[in-house]
Amino acid sequence: MRKAKLKWTAAASSALLLTAALSACQSGGDEPGDSPSGSAPAAASPSADSPSGAGGKQTLTVAVFTQDRFLKEAVDKFEAAHPDIDVQIQETVPTDLSDGKQIRMQKGPDDGPSAADKDKYVNSVGTALMSGNAADLISTSYLPVDKYLAKGMFSDWNGIAGQDAGFQASDYYERVLKGMSGDKGWYAIPIGYSLDVLIGNKPAVEKAGGVDDKTWDWETFIALCEKIAKSGGADGTSPALGGMKPEDLLGYLTETVYDKLVTREGNSSSFDEAAFRGYLEQIQRLYDSGAASGEDLGKANQVFSPVSMKGLSELAMLPSAIGRSEGEVLNPPGTGKDEGIPFESDLAFALNERSKVKPAAWEFVKFLLSEEIQSSPALMSFPVHQAAARAKLEDFAEKLQSGSMKMMIKNKDGGPAQSLSITEEQIESALALLPSVGKYQHKDDKVIAMVKEEAASFFSGGKSAEAVAKAVASRVNTYLNE
């Protein structure tokens, strides 16, 4: 499941190639009715008004954009352990579930699924919700969640998960587990997540005076980039940021300050036109000053690299792989508040308020959160379960050491690929960062697309900042309030 946003999973001059024998998750010999470690007993028998299938089973429907290998294997295990529940996955865009042997993490932009596929999922879920025929569990990927929350269509997970005495929230990274919360309560539970960070060249940043990345804003970031560019950077390099068009960087900025630009009161949303105009002008200043460039600078000549990390191995290895072993993980600039490292989730479940099988729905979500399932090799994203995160990293390190898995970094200039390894220090450093993850990237992908589309005409000189800000505000307000 891929996100619709600009993703850099390597520096501009490199690509990581991970070769692994991805073993399929086995059932572990569980007898029917047994629960895996960390999961609860089977849900209660179907009530008179609960949907039921063959043999009196409860039917639990689950709507997702696409079903990956992790979800398929988890469903098989869950049904074996809960023979009274039939899980029916409703996917909109089928995906290849073959057991690939190679995963390539490429450089440069990755816009994810097509707009048509995303619209297909959004329209399918929206129609089902409005007609009262939606699935019991709904993946929130790409959905305009605020619209459904305003109509009371999603349940507050505190009403069932929060009351389960057998569920220990302290076993998890709680800021992630409960990160998808708002005025309407805890509306979605992430099963896995990815991180949106900056990799910064530590010597260059320190030479420019350093930065408190927990509380910096975009004005601070732009001023730092300009200072680095004027001084030539750590190795006589300039500019500080490259490989992104101005409108793409503005889209990235908008994601980091989305809750500042888009506010909601009651059932009405509004877009801050004045603040957005200021951001437009700041990004233009960044490029005009030469502190940023749309050209691919190469990893050795770039002080900052926006990176979307999809898994633990990247968190442990990319900082040293990018920037000649001088990279450090930084929070992206934001509003100036200490909100934690931003995260996103491709698989986060909201509970349909109209569901008649809410206990079964929670049993399934709790099963997906169990240590056994979170430790599955098929879960490519970050586990929410703390013990599972450590286990996966240690298993990854063992596979690299034994040679059953290899990670190579390739140079775009044609130099020989280098095999990467992982140290105990890297494992501990990666795990130490995870408790600071805590800011859910709450945004609407269509709003980000509108921003980038309209802003392109400003950066090309076709429209003024005032005209573009007015056009964006008009489009966004119309869309959000329709």
PDB file of C-alpha atoms in Angstrom, residues 195-350:
ATOM      1  CA  LEU A 195       8.193   8.030   9.167  1.00  0.00           C
ATOM      2  CA  ASP A 196       8.626  11.384   7.453  1.00  0.00           C
ATOM      3  CA  VAL A 197      12.002  12.832   8.420  1.00  0.00           C
ATOM      4  CA  LEU A 198      14.909  14.880   7.180  1.00  0.00           C
ATOM      5  CA  ILE A 199      18.366  13.376   6.932  1.00  0.00           C
ATOM      6  CA  GLY A 200      20.747  16.203   7.713  1.00  0.00           C
ATOM      7  CA  ASN A 201      24.510  16.396   7.240  1.00  0.00           C
ATOM      8  CA  LYS A 202      25.553  16.839  10.870  1.00  0.00           C
ATOM      9  CA  PRO A 203      28.866  18.709  10.348  1.00  0.00           C
ATOM     10  CA  ALA A 204      27.234  21.153   7.920  1.00  0.00           C
ATOM     11  CA  VAL A 205      24.363  21.856  10.289  1.00  0.00           C
ATOM     12  CA  GLU A 206      26.679  22.325  13.254  1.00  0.00           C
ATOM     13  CA  LYS A 207      28.994  24.596  11.250  1.00  0.00           C
ATOM     14  CA  ALA A 208      25.987  26.816  10.475  1.00  0.00           C
ATOM     15  CA  GLY A 209      25.166  27.138  14.166  1.00  0.00           C
ATOM     16  CA  GLY A 210      23.069  24.013  14.716  1.00  0.00           C
ATOM     17  CA  VAL A 211      19.327  23.802  15.182  1.00  0.00           C
ATOM     18  CA  ASP A 212      16.718  22.573  17.632  1.00  0.00           C
ATOM     19  CA  ASP A 213      14.829  20.386  15.195  1.00  0.00           C
ATOM     20  CA  LYS A 214      12.105  19.669  17.745  1.00  0.00           C
ATOM     21  CA  THR A 215      10.779  23.204  17.578  1.00  0.00           C
ATOM     22  CA  TRP A 216      12.048  24.731  14.336  1.00  0.00           C
ATOM     23  CA  ASP A 217       9.667  26.218  11.799  1.00  0.00           C
ATOM     24  CA  TRP A 218      10.030  26.855   8.081  1.00  0.00           C
ATOM     25  CA  GLU A 219      11.388  30.371   8.539  1.00  0.00           C
ATOM     26  CA  THR A 220      14.203  28.907  10.654  1.00  0.00           C
ATOM     27  CA  PHE A 221      14.834  26.129   8.123  1.00  0.00           C
ATOM     28  CA  ILE A 222      15.009  28.531   5.177  1.00  0.00           C
ATOM     29  CA  ALA A 223      17.353  30.873   7.041  1.00  0.00           C
ATOM     30  CA  LEU A 224      19.608  27.921   7.904  1.00  0.00           C
ATOM     31  CA  CYS A 225      19.652  26.729   4.282  1.00  0.00           C
ATOM     32  CA  GLU A 226      20.594  30.235   3.126  1.00  0.00           C
ATOM     33  CA  LYS A 227      23.398  30.425   5.680  1.00  0.00           C
ATOM     34  CA  ILE A 228      24.743  27.021   4.626  1.00  0.00           C
ATOM     35  CA  ALA A 229      24.575  27.977   0.949  1.00  0.00           C
ATOM     36  CA  LYS A 230      26.479  31.221   1.508  1.00  0.00           C
ATOM     37  CA  SER A 231      29.201  29.514   3.513  1.00  0.00           C
ATOM     38  CA  GLY A 232      29.565  26.670   1.046  1.00  0.00           C
ATOM     39  CA  GLY A 233      28.377  23.942   3.413  1.00  0.00           C
ATOM     40  CA  ALA A 234      30.491  21.270   5.084  1.00  0.00           C
ATOM     41  CA  ASP A 235      32.547  20.281   2.028  1.00  0.00           C
ATOM     42  CA  GLY A 236      32.350  23.397  -0.103  1.00  0.00           C
ATOM     43  CA  THR A 237      28.923  22.351  -1.306  1.00  0.00           C
ATOM     44  CA  SER A 238      25.985  24.548  -2.223  1.00  0.00           C
ATOM     45  CA  PRO A 239      22.968  24.649  -2.258  1.00  0.00           C
ATOM     46  CA  ALA A 240      21.670  22.854   0.837  1.00  0.00           C
ATOM     47  CA  LEU A 241      18.683  21.109  -0.735  1.00  0.00           C
ATOM     48  CA  GLY A 242      18.146  19.733  -4.221  1.00  0.00           C
ATOM     49  CA  GLY A 243      16.156  17.432  -6.450  1.00  0.00           C
ATOM     50  CA  MET A 244      12.741  18.954  -5.741  1.00  0.00           C
ATOM     51  CA  LYS A 245      10.671  21.380  -7.776  1.00  0.00           C
ATOM     52  CA  PRO A 246       9.476  24.395  -5.777  1.00  0.00           C
ATOM     53  CA  GLU A 247       5.849  23.248  -5.952  1.00  0.00           C
ATOM     54  CA  ASP A 248       6.842  19.818  -4.624  1.00  0.00           C
ATOM     55  CA  LEU A 249       8.682  21.382  -1.709  1.00  0.00           C
ATOM     56  CA  LEU A 250       5.650  23.563  -1.046  1.00  0.00           C
ATOM     57  CA  GLY A 251       3.467  20.454  -1.034  1.00  0.00           C
ATOM     58  CA  TYR A 252       5.858  18.889   1.471  1.00  0.00           C
ATOM     59  CA  LEU A 253       5.701  22.036   3.582  1.00  0.00           C
ATOM     60  CA  THR A 254       1.893  22.022   3.466  1.00  0.00           C
ATOM     61  CA  GLU A 255       1.828  18.494   4.853  1.00  0.00           C
ATOM     62  CA  THR A 256       3.958  19.515   7.838  1.00  0.00           C
ATOM     63  CA  VAL A 257       1.731  22.495   8.735  1.00  0.00           C
ATOM     64  CA  TYR A 258      -1.593  21.136   7.481  1.00  0.00           C
ATOM     65  CA  ASP A 259      -3.432  21.637  10.759  1.00  0.00           C
ATOM     66  CA  LYS A 260      -2.321  25.269  10.788  1.00  0.00           C
ATOM     67  CA  LEU A 261      -3.465  25.932   7.235  1.00  0.00           C
ATOM     68  CA  VAL A 262      -6.710  23.930   7.427  1.00  0.00           C
ATOM     69  CA  THR A 263      -8.855  24.463  10.497  1.00  0.00           C
ATOM     70  CA  ARG A 264     -12.280  23.118  11.290  1.00  0.00           C
ATOM     71  CA  GLU A 265     -15.042  24.510  13.457  1.00  0.00           C
ATOM     72  CA  GLY A 266     -18.104  22.339  13.752  1.00  0.00           C
ATOM     73  CA  ASN A 267     -18.925  21.098  10.261  1.00  0.00           C
ATOM     74  CA  SER A 268     -17.117  23.923   8.471  1.00  0.00           C
ATOM     75  CA  SER A 269     -13.484  23.973   7.300  1.00  0.00           C
ATOM     76  CA  SER A 270     -11.417  26.986   6.295  1.00  0.00           C
ATOM     77  CA  PHE A 271      -8.053  27.469   4.583  1.00  0.00           C
ATOM     78  CA  ASP A 272      -5.671  30.172   5.830  1.00  0.00           C
ATOM     79  CA  GLU A 273      -5.026  32.149   2.652  1.00  0.00           C
ATOM     80  CA  ALA A 274      -2.719  34.716   4.266  1.00  0.00           C
ATOM     81  CA  ALA A 275      -0.469  32.122   5.917  1.00  0.00           C
ATOM     82  CA  PHE A 276      -0.275  30.150   2.680  1.00  0.00           C
ATOM     83  CA  ARG A 277       0.773  33.213   0.729  1.00  0.00           C
ATOM     84  CA  GLY A 278       3.605  33.692   3.206  1.00  0.00           C
ATOM     85  CA  TYR A 279       4.767  30.110   2.647  1.00  0.00           C
ATOM     86  CA  LEU A 280       4.664  30.613  -1.124  1.00  0.00           C
ATOM     87  CA  GLU A 281       6.965  33.594  -0.827  1.00  0.00           C
ATOM     88  CA  GLN A 282       9.303  31.797   1.580  1.00  0.00           C
ATOM     89  CA  ILE A 283       9.783  28.871  -0.794  1.00  0.00           C
ATOM     90  CA  GLN A 284      10.387  31.271  -3.684  1.00  0.00           C
ATOM     91  CA  ARG A 285      13.033  33.029  -1.573  1.00  0.00           C
ATOM     92  CA  LEU A 286      14.715  29.701  -0.852  1.00  0.00           C
ATOM     93  CA  TYR A 287      15.172  28.983  -4.570  1.00  0.00           C
ATOM     94  CA  ASP A 288      15.954  32.574  -5.584  1.00  0.00           C
ATOM     95  CA  SER A 289      18.765  32.713  -3.022  1.00  0.00           C
ATOM     96  CA  GLY A 290      20.342  29.567  -4.434  1.00  0.00           C
ATOM     97  CA  ALA A 291      19.834  27.723  -1.153  1.00  0.00           C
ATOM     98  CA  ALA A 292      17.654  25.165  -2.930  1.00  0.00           C
ATOM     99  CA  SER A 293      17.751  23.738  -6.435  1.00  0.00           C
ATOM    100  CA  GLY A 294      15.513  21.588  -8.572  1.00  0.00           C
ATOM    101  CA  GLU A 295      18.581  19.780  -9.884  1.00  0.00           C
ATOM    102  CA  ASP A 296      19.781  16.429  -8.570  1.00  0.00           C
ATOM    103  CA  LEU A 297      22.775  17.401  -6.445  1.00  0.00           C
ATOM    104  CA  GLY A 298      23.964  13.976  -5.364  1.00  0.00           C
ATOM    105  CA  LYS A 299      24.178  12.695  -1.816  1.00  0.00           C
ATOM    106  CA  ALA A 300      27.639  14.096  -1.165  1.00  0.00           C
ATOM    107  CA  ASN A 301      26.520  17.624  -2.032  1.00  0.00           C
ATOM    108  CA  GLN A 302      23.203  17.805  -0.243  1.00  0.00           C
ATOM    109  CA  VAL A 303      22.866  18.907   3.365  1.00  0.00           C
ATOM    110  CA  PHE A 304      19.173  18.039   3.746  1.00  0.00           C
ATOM    111  CA  SER A 305      17.266  15.118   2.237  1.00  0.00           C
ATOM    112  CA  PRO A 306      13.519  14.680   2.875  1.00  0.00           C
ATOM    113  CA  VAL A 307      12.982  10.962   3.406  1.00  0.00           C
ATOM    114  CA  SER A 308       9.931   8.789   3.888  1.00  0.00           C
ATOM    115  CA  MET A 309      11.135   5.727   5.769  1.00  0.00           C
ATOM    116  CA  LYS A 310       8.888   2.742   5.295  1.00  0.00           C
ATOM    117  CA  GLY A 311      10.614   0.332   7.665  1.00  0.00           C
ATOM    118  CA  LEU A 312      13.004  -0.210  10.551  1.00  0.00           C
ATOM    119  CA  SER A 313      15.957  -1.201   8.399  1.00  0.00           C
ATOM    120  CA  GLU A 314      15.913   2.191   6.716  1.00  0.00           C
ATOM    121  CA  LEU A 315      15.853   4.019  10.039  1.00  0.00           C
ATOM    122  CA  ALA A 316      18.836   2.021  11.231  1.00  0.00           C
ATOM    123  CA  MET A 317      20.915   2.240   8.064  1.00  0.00           C
ATOM    124  CA  LEU A 318      19.984   5.238   5.902  1.00  0.00           C
ATOM    125  CA  PRO A 319      21.433   7.979   8.131  1.00  0.00           C
ATOM    126  CA  SER A 320      24.914   6.475   7.792  1.00  0.00           C
ATOM    127  CA  ALA A 321      24.409   5.451   4.155  1.00  0.00           C
ATOM    128  CA  ILE A 322      23.417   9.003   3.203  1.00  0.00           C
ATOM    129  CA  GLY A 323      26.016  11.728   3.574  1.00  0.00           C
ATOM    130  CA  ARG A 324      29.255   9.797   4.060  1.00  0.00           C
ATOM    131  CA  SER A 325      28.289   8.404   7.464  1.00  0.00           C
ATOM    132  CA  GLU A 326      27.589  11.924   8.703  1.00  0.00           C
ATOM    133  CA  GLY A 327      23.803  11.872   8.427  1.00  0.00           C
ATOM    134  CA  GLU A 328      21.443  12.390  11.343  1.00  0.00           C
ATOM    135  CA  VAL A 329      17.683  12.037  11.608  1.00  0.00           C
ATOM    136  CA  LEU A 330      15.902  15.369  12.058  1.00  0.00           C
ATOM    137  CA  ASN A 331      12.276  16.342  12.500  1.00  0.00           C
ATOM    138  CA  PRO A 332      10.981  18.159   9.404  1.00  0.00           C
ATOM    139  CA  PRO A 333      10.356  21.864   9.980  1.00  0.00           C
ATOM    140  CA  GLY A 334       6.834  22.589  11.151  1.00  0.00           C
ATOM    141  CA  THR A 335       4.872  25.132  13.118  1.00  0.00           C
ATOM    142  CA  GLY A 336       7.426  25.554  15.876  1.00  0.00           C
ATOM    143  CA  LYS A 337       5.726  23.183  18.308  1.00  0.00           C
ATOM    144  CA  ASP A 338       7.385  20.083  19.711  1.00  0.00           C
ATOM    145  CA  GLU A 339       4.979  17.499  18.287  1.00  0.00           C
ATOM    146  CA  GLY A 340       7.339  14.607  17.681  1.00  0.00           C
ATOM    147  CA  ILE A 341       8.573  12.926  14.507  1.00  0.00           C
ATOM    148  CA  PRO A 342       5.736  12.812  11.939  1.00  0.00           C
ATOM    149  CA  PHE A 343       4.293   9.464  10.918  1.00  0.00           C
ATOM    150  CA  GLU A 344       1.785   8.154   8.407  1.00  0.00           C
ATOM    151  CA  SER A 345      -0.013   4.846   8.069  1.00  0.00           C
ATOM    152  CA  ASP A 346      -1.056   2.884   5.015  1.00  0.00           C
ATOM    153  CA  LEU A 347      -3.117   0.532   7.150  1.00  0.00           C
ATOM    154  CA  ALA A 348      -5.086   2.232   9.913  1.00  0.00           C
ATOM    155  CA  PHE A 349      -8.583   1.064  10.738  1.00  0.00           C
ATOM    156  CA  ALA A 350     -11.617   3.127  11.621  1.00  0.00           C
TER     157      ALA A 350
END
